[in-house]
Coordinates of C-alpha atoms in Angstrom, one line a residue:
M132 CA -13.1 32.7 62.8
K133 CA -16.7 33.5 63.5
F134 CA -18.2 36.5 61.9
N135 CA -21.8 37.8 61.9
F136 CA -21.9 39.5 58.5
I137 CA -25.7 40.2 58.2
S138 CA -25.3 43.7 59.7
K139 CA -22.4 44.4 57.4
I140 CA -24.5 43.4 54.4
I141 CA -27.1 46.0 55.4
I142 CA -24.4 48.7 55.7
C143 CA -22.8 47.8 52.3
A144 CA -26.1 47.6 50.5
S145 CA -27.3 51.0 51.9
I146 CA -24.1 52.7 50.7
P147 CA -23.5 51.2 47.3
V148 CA -20.1 52.5 46.4
L149 CA -18.9 53.6 49.8
F150 CA -16.7 51.0 51.1
S151 CA -15.0 51.8 54.4
N152 CA -18.0 50.5 56.5
C153 CA -17.7 47.2 54.6
E154 CA -14.1 46.7 55.7
K155 CA -14.7 43.6 57.7
F156 CA -17.1 41.9 55.4
L157 CA -14.4 39.8 53.7
D158 CA -12.0 39.7 56.6
R159 CA -13.5 36.4 57.6
D160 CA -11.4 33.3 57.0
P161 CA -12.5 32.4 53.5
L162 CA -12.0 28.7 53.9
S163 CA -14.0 28.3 57.1
E164 CA -16.8 30.5 55.8
A165 CA -17.1 29.0 52.3
A166 CA -19.8 26.6 53.5
E167 CA -22.2 29.4 54.5
K168 CA -25.6 28.9 52.8
N169 CA -27.2 32.3 53.3
F170 CA -25.1 34.4 51.0
W171 CA -23.6 34.5 47.5
K172 CA -27.0 33.7 46.0
T173 CA -28.1 36.8 44.1
E174 CA -26.8 39.6 42.0
N175 CA -27.2 42.0 44.9
D176 CA -25.2 39.6 47.1
A177 CA -22.4 39.8 44.5
L178 CA -22.5 43.6 44.5
V179 CA -22.4 43.9 48.2
G180 CA -19.5 41.5 48.4
L181 CA -17.6 43.5 45.7
N182 CA -18.2 46.7 47.6
A183 CA -16.3 45.1 50.5
V184 CA -13.4 44.4 48.1
Y185 CA -13.3 48.1 47.1
T186 CA -11.8 48.8 50.6
A187 CA -8.5 47.6 49.0
L188 CA -8.3 50.7 46.8
P189 CA -5.8 53.3 47.9
G190 CA -7.2 56.1 50.0
E191 CA -6.4 59.1 52.1
R192 CA -3.5 57.5 53.8
D193 CA -1.6 58.0 50.6
F194 CA -1.7 61.8 51.4
W195 CA 0.8 61.3 54.2
R196 CA 2.8 58.7 52.2
D197 CA 3.9 61.6 50.1
C198 CA 6.2 62.3 53.1
Q199 CA 8.3 59.3 51.8
S200 CA 9.3 61.7 49.0
D201 CA 11.1 65.0 49.0
N202 CA 7.7 66.8 49.0
S203 CA 6.6 66.6 52.6
V204 CA 7.5 66.0 56.2
M205 CA 5.4 64.3 58.8
T206 CA 5.5 65.9 62.2
N207 CA 3.6 64.0 64.8
A208 CA 5.0 61.1 66.9
W209 CA 3.3 58.2 65.3
G210 CA 4.2 59.6 61.9
E211 CA 7.9 60.0 62.8
G212 CA 7.8 56.4 64.1
G213 CA 6.7 55.1 60.7
L214 CA 7.0 57.3 57.7
G215 CA 9.7 59.3 59.5
Y216 CA 11.8 56.2 59.7
I217 CA 11.5 55.7 56.0
S218 CA 12.4 59.2 55.0
M219 CA 15.3 59.3 57.4
G220 CA 16.5 55.9 56.1
N221 CA 16.0 54.3 59.5
H222 CA 13.3 51.8 58.6
N223 CA 13.7 48.0 58.7
A224 CA 11.7 44.9 58.2
A225 CA 9.7 45.5 61.4
T226 CA 8.6 49.1 60.6
A227 CA 4.9 49.5 60.7
Y228 CA 4.5 51.3 57.3
V229 CA 6.8 48.7 55.7
Q230 CA 4.5 46.0 56.9
E231 CA 1.3 47.9 55.9
E232 CA 2.0 47.7 52.2
W233 CA 2.4 43.9 52.3
R234 CA -1.2 43.5 51.4
Y235 CA -1.9 39.8 51.0
D236 CA -5.1 40.2 53.0
D237 CA -6.3 42.3 50.0
I238 CA -5.1 39.6 47.6
R239 CA -7.0 37.0 49.5
K240 CA -10.2 39.1 49.6
C241 CA -10.1 39.5 45.8
L242 CA -9.5 35.8 45.2
Y243 CA -12.2 34.8 47.6
Y244 CA -14.6 37.1 45.9
L245 CA -13.7 35.8 42.5
Q246 CA -14.1 32.2 43.7
Q247 CA -17.6 32.8 45.1
L248 CA -18.6 34.9 42.1
S249 CA -17.7 32.0 39.8
K250 CA -20.3 29.8 41.5
M251 CA -23.2 32.2 41.1
S252 CA -25.8 32.4 38.4
F253 CA -27.2 35.8 37.2
T254 CA -27.0 38.0 34.1
Q255 CA -23.7 37.2 32.5
D256 CA -22.8 40.7 31.4
V257 CA -23.3 42.0 34.9
K258 CA -21.3 39.1 36.3
N259 CA -18.5 39.8 33.9
R260 CA -18.4 43.5 34.9
L261 CA -18.2 42.7 38.6
E262 CA -15.4 40.2 37.9
A263 CA -13.6 42.9 36.0
E264 CA -13.8 45.3 38.9
A265 CA -12.4 42.7 41.3
R266 CA -9.6 41.8 38.8
F267 CA -8.7 45.5 38.5
I268 CA -8.2 45.7 42.3
L269 CA -6.3 42.5 42.3
A270 CA -3.9 43.8 39.6
L271 CA -3.5 47.2 41.3
R272 CA -2.5 45.6 44.6
Y273 CA 0.0 43.2 43.0
F274 CA 1.5 46.2 41.1
R275 CA 1.9 48.3 44.2
M276 CA 3.6 45.5 46.1
V277 CA 6.0 45.0 43.3
Q278 CA 6.8 48.7 43.4
H279 CA 7.7 48.4 47.0
Y280 CA 9.2 44.9 47.4
G281 CA 10.3 43.7 43.9
N282 CA 9.9 39.9 43.8
I283 CA 6.8 38.7 45.8
P284 CA 4.8 35.5 46.1
L285 CA 2.2 35.1 43.4
I286 CA -1.2 33.6 44.4
K287 CA -3.5 33.3 41.4
D288 CA -6.5 31.1 42.2
E289 CA -7.2 29.8 45.7
P290 CA -7.6 32.4 48.4
I291 CA -5.0 30.8 50.6
N292 CA -3.2 32.2 53.7
L293 CA 0.2 33.3 52.5
D294 CA 1.8 32.8 56.0
E295 CA 0.5 29.2 56.0
S296 CA 1.3 28.4 52.3
A297 CA 5.1 28.4 52.4
L298 CA 5.1 29.9 49.0
P299 CA 8.4 31.4 47.7
R300 CA 8.7 34.7 46.0
T301 CA 8.0 35.0 42.2
D302 CA 10.0 37.1 39.7
K303 CA 8.5 40.6 39.7
N304 CA 8.0 40.5 35.9
L305 CA 5.9 37.4 36.1
V306 CA 3.8 39.0 38.8
L307 CA 3.3 42.0 36.6
D308 CA 2.4 39.8 33.6
Y309 CA -0.3 38.3 35.8
A310 CA -1.5 41.8 36.8
L311 CA -1.7 42.8 33.1
E312 CA -3.8 39.7 32.4
N313 CA -6.3 40.9 34.9
V314 CA -6.2 44.4 33.6
V315 CA -6.9 43.2 30.1
Y316 CA -9.9 41.3 31.3
A317 CA -11.0 44.5 33.1
I318 CA -10.6 46.6 29.9
D319 CA -12.7 44.1 27.9
H320 CA -15.6 44.0 30.4
L321 CA -15.9 47.4 32.0
P322 CA -17.9 50.3 30.7
E323 CA -16.3 53.6 29.9
H324 CA -18.7 55.5 32.2
Y325 CA -21.4 55.0 34.8
T326 CA -24.4 56.9 35.8
G327 CA -26.7 57.2 38.8
A328 CA -25.9 55.0 41.8
N329 CA -22.9 53.5 40.0
L330 CA -21.0 56.7 39.7
G331 CA -17.5 56.2 41.1
R332 CA -17.1 52.5 40.3
I333 CA -14.1 51.2 38.5
N334 CA -14.4 51.9 34.7
K335 CA -12.5 51.2 31.5
G336 CA -10.5 54.4 31.7
A337 CA -9.2 53.4 35.1
A338 CA -8.1 50.0 33.7
Y339 CA -6.3 51.7 30.8
M340 CA -4.6 54.0 33.3
L341 CA -3.4 51.0 35.4
K342 CA -2.1 49.3 32.3
A343 CA -0.3 52.5 31.3
N344 CA 1.3 52.8 34.8
I345 CA 2.5 49.2 34.8
Y346 CA 4.2 49.7 31.4
L347 CA 5.6 53.1 32.5
H348 CA 7.1 51.4 35.6
Q349 CA 8.6 48.5 33.5
A350 CA 10.0 50.9 30.9
S351 CA 11.6 53.0 33.6
I352 CA 13.2 50.1 35.4
K353 CA 14.6 48.8 32.1
Q354 CA 16.0 52.1 31.1
Y355 CA 17.2 53.7 34.3
H356 CA 18.0 50.7 36.5
E357 CA 19.1 48.0 34.0
G358 CA 20.6 50.3 31.3
A359 CA 18.6 48.5 28.6
A360 CA 16.0 50.9 27.2
D361 CA 13.1 49.2 25.6
P362 CA 11.1 51.5 23.3
Q363 CA 8.3 49.0 23.0
L364 CA 7.5 49.3 26.7
W365 CA 7.3 53.1 26.4
K366 CA 5.1 52.6 23.4
Q367 CA 2.8 50.3 25.3
A368 CA 2.4 52.9 28.1
Y369 CA 1.7 55.5 25.5
E370 CA -0.9 53.4 23.7
A371 CA -2.7 52.5 26.9
A372 CA -2.9 56.1 28.1
S373 CA -4.0 57.2 24.6
E374 CA -7.1 55.2 24.8
V375 CA -8.3 57.4 27.7
L376 CA -8.1 60.5 25.3
K377 CA -11.1 59.0 23.5
M378 CA -13.4 58.9 26.6
G379 CA -14.5 62.4 27.1
Y380 CA -12.3 63.4 30.1
G381 CA -10.8 66.9 30.4
L382 CA -9.0 69.2 32.8
V383 CA -11.1 71.3 35.2
D384 CA -10.3 75.0 34.7
D385 CA -9.5 75.6 38.3
Y386 CA -6.9 73.2 39.8
A387 CA -8.2 73.7 43.3
E388 CA -11.7 72.6 42.4
V389 CA -10.6 69.1 41.7
F390 CA -10.0 68.4 45.4
K391 CA -13.1 70.0 46.8
Q392 CA -15.7 68.0 48.7
A393 CA -18.5 69.6 46.7
N394 CA -17.1 68.2 43.5
N395 CA -16.8 64.6 44.5
L396 CA -18.9 63.3 41.6
N397 CA -18.9 66.4 39.5
T398 CA -15.7 66.7 37.6
T399 CA -14.6 65.6 34.1
E400 CA -11.0 65.2 35.3
V401 CA -11.2 62.4 37.8
I402 CA -11.1 58.9 36.2
L403 CA -11.2 56.9 39.5
A404 CA -11.3 58.0 43.1
R405 CA -11.7 56.4 46.5
Q406 CA -15.2 57.5 47.5
Y407 CA -16.1 59.4 50.7
V408 CA -19.5 60.8 51.9
E409 CA -20.3 63.4 54.5
D410 CA -20.9 62.0 58.0
K411 CA -20.7 58.4 56.8
I412 CA -17.3 57.6 55.3
T413 CA -14.8 60.3 56.1
H414 CA -11.1 61.0 56.6
M415 CA -9.0 63.4 58.8
L416 CA -7.1 65.3 56.0
P417 CA -8.5 68.8 56.9
V418 CA -7.3 68.6 60.5
L419 CA -4.0 66.9 59.6
A420 CA -3.2 69.5 57.0
S421 CA -4.1 72.6 59.0
P422 CA -2.0 74.3 61.7
A423 CA -3.5 75.4 65.0
G424 CA -5.4 78.7 65.0
T425 CA -6.4 78.5 61.3
G426 CA -9.6 77.5 59.7
I427 CA -13.1 78.0 61.2
T428 CA -12.4 75.7 64.1
G429 CA -8.7 76.5 64.8
N430 CA -8.1 72.9 65.7
G431 CA -5.4 71.9 63.2
W432 CA -2.7 69.4 64.0
A433 CA -0.2 70.4 61.4
S434 CA 0.8 66.8 60.8
F435 CA 2.0 67.2 57.2
C436 CA 4.3 70.0 56.1
P437 CA 5.6 70.7 52.5
T438 CA 9.3 71.2 52.3
R439 CA 11.0 74.4 51.3
E440 CA 12.6 72.8 48.3
L441 CA 9.2 71.8 47.0
V442 CA 7.8 75.3 47.4
D443 CA 10.8 76.9 45.9
S444 CA 10.7 74.6 42.9
Y445 CA 7.5 76.1 41.4
L446 CA 8.3 78.2 38.4
C447 CA 7.6 81.8 37.7
T448 CA 5.1 82.8 35.1
D449 CA 7.9 83.4 32.6
G450 CA 8.7 79.7 32.8
K451 CA 12.0 80.3 34.7
D452 CA 12.9 79.2 38.2
I453 CA 13.2 81.6 41.1
R454 CA 16.9 81.8 40.8
S455 CA 16.9 83.0 37.2
S456 CA 13.6 84.8 36.7
N457 CA 13.5 88.6 36.7
L458 CA 9.9 88.3 37.9
Y459 CA 10.8 86.8 41.2
D460 CA 10.7 89.2 44.2
P461 CA 12.0 87.8 47.5
A462 CA 9.8 90.2 49.3
K463 CA 6.7 88.9 47.5
P464 CA 7.7 85.4 46.7
W465 CA 4.3 84.0 45.9
E466 CA 3.5 86.5 43.2
N467 CA 4.1 85.8 39.5
R468 CA 4.4 82.1 40.1
D469 CA 2.7 78.9 38.9
K470 CA -1.0 79.1 39.9
R471 CA -0.8 75.7 41.6
L472 CA 1.5 77.2 44.2
K473 CA -1.2 79.2 46.0
K474 CA -3.9 76.6 45.4
T475 CA -1.8 73.8 46.9
F476 CA -0.2 75.4 50.0
M477 CA -0.8 77.7 52.9
L478 CA 2.0 80.2 52.5
P479 CA 3.6 82.6 55.0
G480 CA 2.0 86.1 54.7
E481 CA -0.9 84.9 52.7
P482 CA -4.4 85.4 54.2
V483 CA -6.0 82.4 55.8
L484 CA -9.4 81.9 57.4
R485 CA -9.5 82.3 61.2
P486 CA -11.9 81.0 63.8
N487 CA -13.5 84.5 64.0
G488 CA -14.6 84.1 60.4
K489 CA -12.1 86.7 59.2
Y490 CA -9.0 86.3 57.1
A491 CA -5.6 87.2 58.5
A492 CA -2.0 86.6 57.4
Y493 CA -0.6 83.1 58.1
Q494 CA 2.5 83.8 60.2
P495 CA 4.4 80.6 61.2
H496 CA 7.7 82.2 62.3
P497 CA 8.1 81.9 66.1
A498 CA 8.8 85.6 66.4
Y499 CA 5.1 86.3 65.7
N500 CA 4.0 83.9 68.5
M501 CA 0.9 82.8 66.6
G502 CA -0.9 79.5 67.1
E503 CA 0.6 78.3 63.9
K504 CA 4.2 79.1 65.0
I505 CA 6.8 76.6 63.8
N506 CA 8.0 73.8 66.1
S507 CA 5.1 74.3 68.5
E508 CA 2.2 71.8 69.1
G509 CA 0.0 72.2 66.1
G510 CA 2.4 74.4 64.4
G511 CA 4.3 72.2 61.9
I512 CA 8.0 72.1 61.3
T513 CA 8.6 73.9 57.9
G514 CA 6.3 76.9 58.0
Y515 CA 4.3 75.7 55.1
M516 CA 1.0 73.8 55.2
Y517 CA -1.5 72.3 52.7
L518 CA -4.6 73.8 51.2
K519 CA -5.0 70.8 48.8
F520 CA -7.6 68.4 50.3
N521 CA -8.1 71.0 53.1
E522 CA -11.1 73.3 53.3
P523 CA -10.6 75.8 56.1
E524 CA -14.2 76.8 56.1
Y525 CA -15.4 73.3 56.9
V526 CA -16.5 72.7 60.5
K527 CA -15.8 69.0 60.8
T528 CA -12.1 69.0 60.4
D529 CA -11.7 65.5 61.6
A530 CA -14.4 64.2 59.2
G531 CA -13.4 65.4 55.7
F532 CA -15.0 63.8 52.7
A533 CA -13.2 65.0 49.6
N534 CA -12.7 62.0 47.4
W535 CA -9.2 60.6 47.0
P536 CA -8.2 60.7 43.3
I537 CA -6.4 57.5 42.2
Y538 CA -6.2 58.5 38.5
R539 CA -6.8 61.9 36.9
Y540 CA -6.9 63.0 33.3
A541 CA -3.8 65.2 34.0
E542 CA -1.9 62.0 34.6
T543 CA -3.1 60.6 31.3
L544 CA -1.6 63.6 29.5
L545 CA 1.7 63.4 31.3
I546 CA 2.1 59.6 30.8
I547 CA 1.6 60.2 27.0
A548 CA 4.1 63.0 27.1
E549 CA 6.7 61.1 29.1
S550 CA 6.5 57.9 27.1
L551 CA 6.4 59.6 23.7
N552 CA 9.5 61.6 24.7
E553 CA 11.4 58.4 25.3
F554 CA 10.4 56.4 22.2
K555 CA 9.6 59.2 19.7
P556 CA 11.3 62.4 21.0
G557 CA 10.4 65.6 19.2
D558 CA 6.9 64.5 18.4
L559 CA 4.4 67.4 18.4
Q560 CA 1.9 65.6 20.5
I561 CA 4.3 65.9 23.5
K562 CA 3.9 69.7 23.4
T563 CA 0.1 69.3 22.9
M564 CA -0.2 67.2 26.1
I565 CA 2.1 69.3 28.3
D566 CA 0.7 72.6 27.1
Q567 CA -2.8 71.7 28.5
I568 CA -1.2 71.3 31.9
R569 CA 0.9 74.4 31.7
K570 CA -2.0 76.6 30.4
R571 CA -4.1 75.8 33.5
A572 CA -1.0 76.6 35.7
G573 CA -0.5 80.0 34.0
L574 CA 2.8 79.0 32.6
P575 CA 4.1 79.8 29.1
L576 CA 3.5 77.1 26.5
L577 CA 6.4 75.2 25.2
S578 CA 8.5 76.3 22.3
N579 CA 9.7 74.2 19.4
S580 CA 13.3 74.4 20.7
D581 CA 12.1 72.9 24.0
L582 CA 10.5 70.1 22.1
S583 CA 13.6 69.4 20.1
D584 CA 15.8 68.6 23.1
Q585 CA 14.9 65.3 24.7
A586 CA 16.8 65.9 27.9
V587 CA 15.1 69.3 28.4
M588 CA 11.7 67.8 27.8
R589 CA 12.5 64.9 30.2
K590 CA 13.3 67.4 33.0
L591 CA 10.3 69.5 32.2
I592 CA 7.9 66.5 32.3
R593 CA 9.3 65.4 35.6
E594 CA 8.7 68.9 37.0
E595 CA 5.2 68.9 35.8
R596 CA 4.5 65.5 37.4
R597 CA 5.8 66.7 40.7
H598 CA 3.8 69.9 40.9
E599 CA 0.6 68.4 39.4
F600 CA 0.5 65.5 41.8
V601 CA 1.7 66.9 45.1
A602 CA 0.3 65.0 48.0
E603 CA -1.2 62.3 45.7
H604 CA 1.6 59.8 46.4
K605 CA 3.0 59.6 42.9
R606 CA 6.3 61.5 43.5
Y607 CA 7.9 58.7 45.6
F608 CA 7.3 56.1 43.0
D609 CA 8.5 58.5 40.3
I610 CA 11.8 59.1 42.2
L611 CA 12.3 55.3 42.5
R612 CA 11.6 54.4 38.9
W613 CA 13.7 57.3 37.5
K614 CA 16.6 56.2 39.8
I615 CA 17.2 59.6 41.2
A616 CA 16.5 58.8 44.9
E617 CA 20.2 58.8 45.9
D618 CA 20.3 62.5 44.8
V619 CA 16.9 63.9 45.9
L620 CA 16.3 61.9 49.0
N621 CA 19.7 62.4 50.5
K622 CA 19.0 66.1 51.2
N623 CA 17.7 67.4 54.5
A624 CA 14.1 68.7 54.6
E625 CA 14.1 72.4 55.4
G626 CA 11.6 75.1 56.1
I627 CA 11.3 78.9 56.1
N628 CA 14.2 81.2 56.8
S629 CA 15.2 81.0 60.5
N630 CA 15.9 84.7 60.8
Q631 CA 12.7 86.7 60.9
N632 CA 14.5 89.8 59.5
D633 CA 15.5 88.0 56.3
L634 CA 13.1 88.4 53.4
I635 CA 10.8 85.5 53.4
G636 CA 11.6 84.5 49.8
D637 CA 15.4 85.0 50.0
W638 CA 16.5 81.5 49.1
T639 CA 20.2 82.3 50.1
K640 CA 19.5 82.6 53.8
P641 CA 19.7 79.9 56.6
R642 CA 16.5 78.0 57.2
F643 CA 14.9 75.9 59.8
L644 CA 15.9 72.3 59.7
A645 CA 12.9 70.0 59.5
Q646 CA 14.4 66.6 59.1
N647 CA 17.7 64.8 58.5
R648 CA 17.2 62.5 55.6
K649 CA 19.2 59.6 54.2
F650 CA 18.8 57.2 51.2
E651 CA 21.2 54.3 50.6
K652 CA 21.1 53.4 47.0
S653 CA 22.4 49.9 47.7
K654 CA 19.3 49.0 49.7
H655 CA 16.5 51.6 49.8
Y656 CA 15.2 51.2 46.3
L657 CA 13.3 48.2 47.6
W658 CA 11.7 47.8 51.0
P659 CA 12.5 44.7 53.1
V660 CA 10.0 41.9 53.2
P661 CA 8.2 42.2 56.6
Q662 CA 9.9 40.3 59.3
S663 CA 6.6 39.0 60.7
S664 CA 5.9 37.3 57.4
I665 CA 9.4 35.8 57.1
D666 CA 9.1 34.4 60.7
K667 CA 6.1 32.4 59.5
N668 CA 7.4 31.5 56.0
K669 CA 11.1 31.1 55.6
N670 CA 10.6 30.5 51.8
L671 CA 10.3 34.3 51.5
L672 CA 14.1 34.4 52.0
P673 CA 16.5 35.6 50.9
Q674 CA 15.7 39.1 52.0
N675 CA 16.0 42.0 49.6
P676 CA 19.6 43.3 49.1
G677 CA 21.1 45.2 52.0
W678 CA 18.4 44.2 54.5

């Protein structure tokens, strides 16, 4: 395949850590391009090539993948035809989003880059660091495919074409062993922090977070799926996350500020993020997260809607849920609640910026006949919308540039708490970790009696993970690894109360139905291997159970 990559080199070099414009740089056929003589010569060539590999990092599309969980619903037609199929249990081996996660093009990019880098001569420390960054991405992509598909083909060295290789699938644990080998290399050769033009690059903290997540996944599968709890795996997750505690990260006082465009490179909380830049590398999250008639432009699409169950799950400031707290008022349901509630969602009755520059109540019920009315074009289907990753005052709603956090310090704290609760329940450090999260949310700190009950702590930690990482595509993987999907994903997604005369916060009244959902535990814990790949490589058979 011919590819004129000189112009791509110029783009990549001019935007050092901003990778979307470099997308095609390594899309060339590696084998046919390997003989090119005008590249892979200098340290700068190696950096530009690596920037192209960075396009394999997860990005803003993970916002709408939260619709695979019980957190959100996707409303537009192309979403319903992809993520909607998954959340409704109607997906198959030909579903577009199922095929999208089969990322062997990214594996090939990483291996091709490592192959070329090995032939180059420049400062060894720099070379080791660039290799470490590429190996981190390689490990992350293998890990994510294991999460979706289980056993997958393992390609270690040559950047071969999977469809042409006839490779069979490899046991998932061997794939994760290989991923961990790459993560260990990354830990050994990456700096803790960067400065200047290198801000935003993969660092040692990110590598430890990936290591912790892999062990967290393995420990969960052993305990909840296989019934063979392994304290050592939980301990390894704990130890990896604990290394990040030493690196100077911390929680930002205001939860909402973590996700603002102005703070892309100015927060102590974000360990690693996919990078975006105004007018150069952007995403559409503001327009997708806004309903019509809101924001300074009024041009929202209302493509992603939080579910009623998610909104109702936020605790009151006494630490109790809305069904048991004396602080909960169905007429004023957003008061006396977890601070993250108002910072994450656009809520009925709450003031929202309008195109005239003034604030007016958000009124999604059809009875009000506002632009944001439910079940209308641009109106959403639950009556709730997102403020997280959405800045209503921003004019270019289809060109947002808030960075996409891959790892945050908040996750470090909650991994430590979860893993410690499993292999050393009752340890005081569990309380220390969770209290930092709860303090920012305006919730009461934990009591010693909470700490003494492992089951209570397990439930509480899971609630904190859900509310802390809404729309960051962690909930779906948590649901799967905890083996609770047959319970939480078999419930229909609902919205606001359907009768306008009912109190907006009266959780006993009938609601709008947003989506019928189904999860079959015999098959849906793994996705099917894409049919297009099986058609080219029969050694990928047998298909995953139930498919």
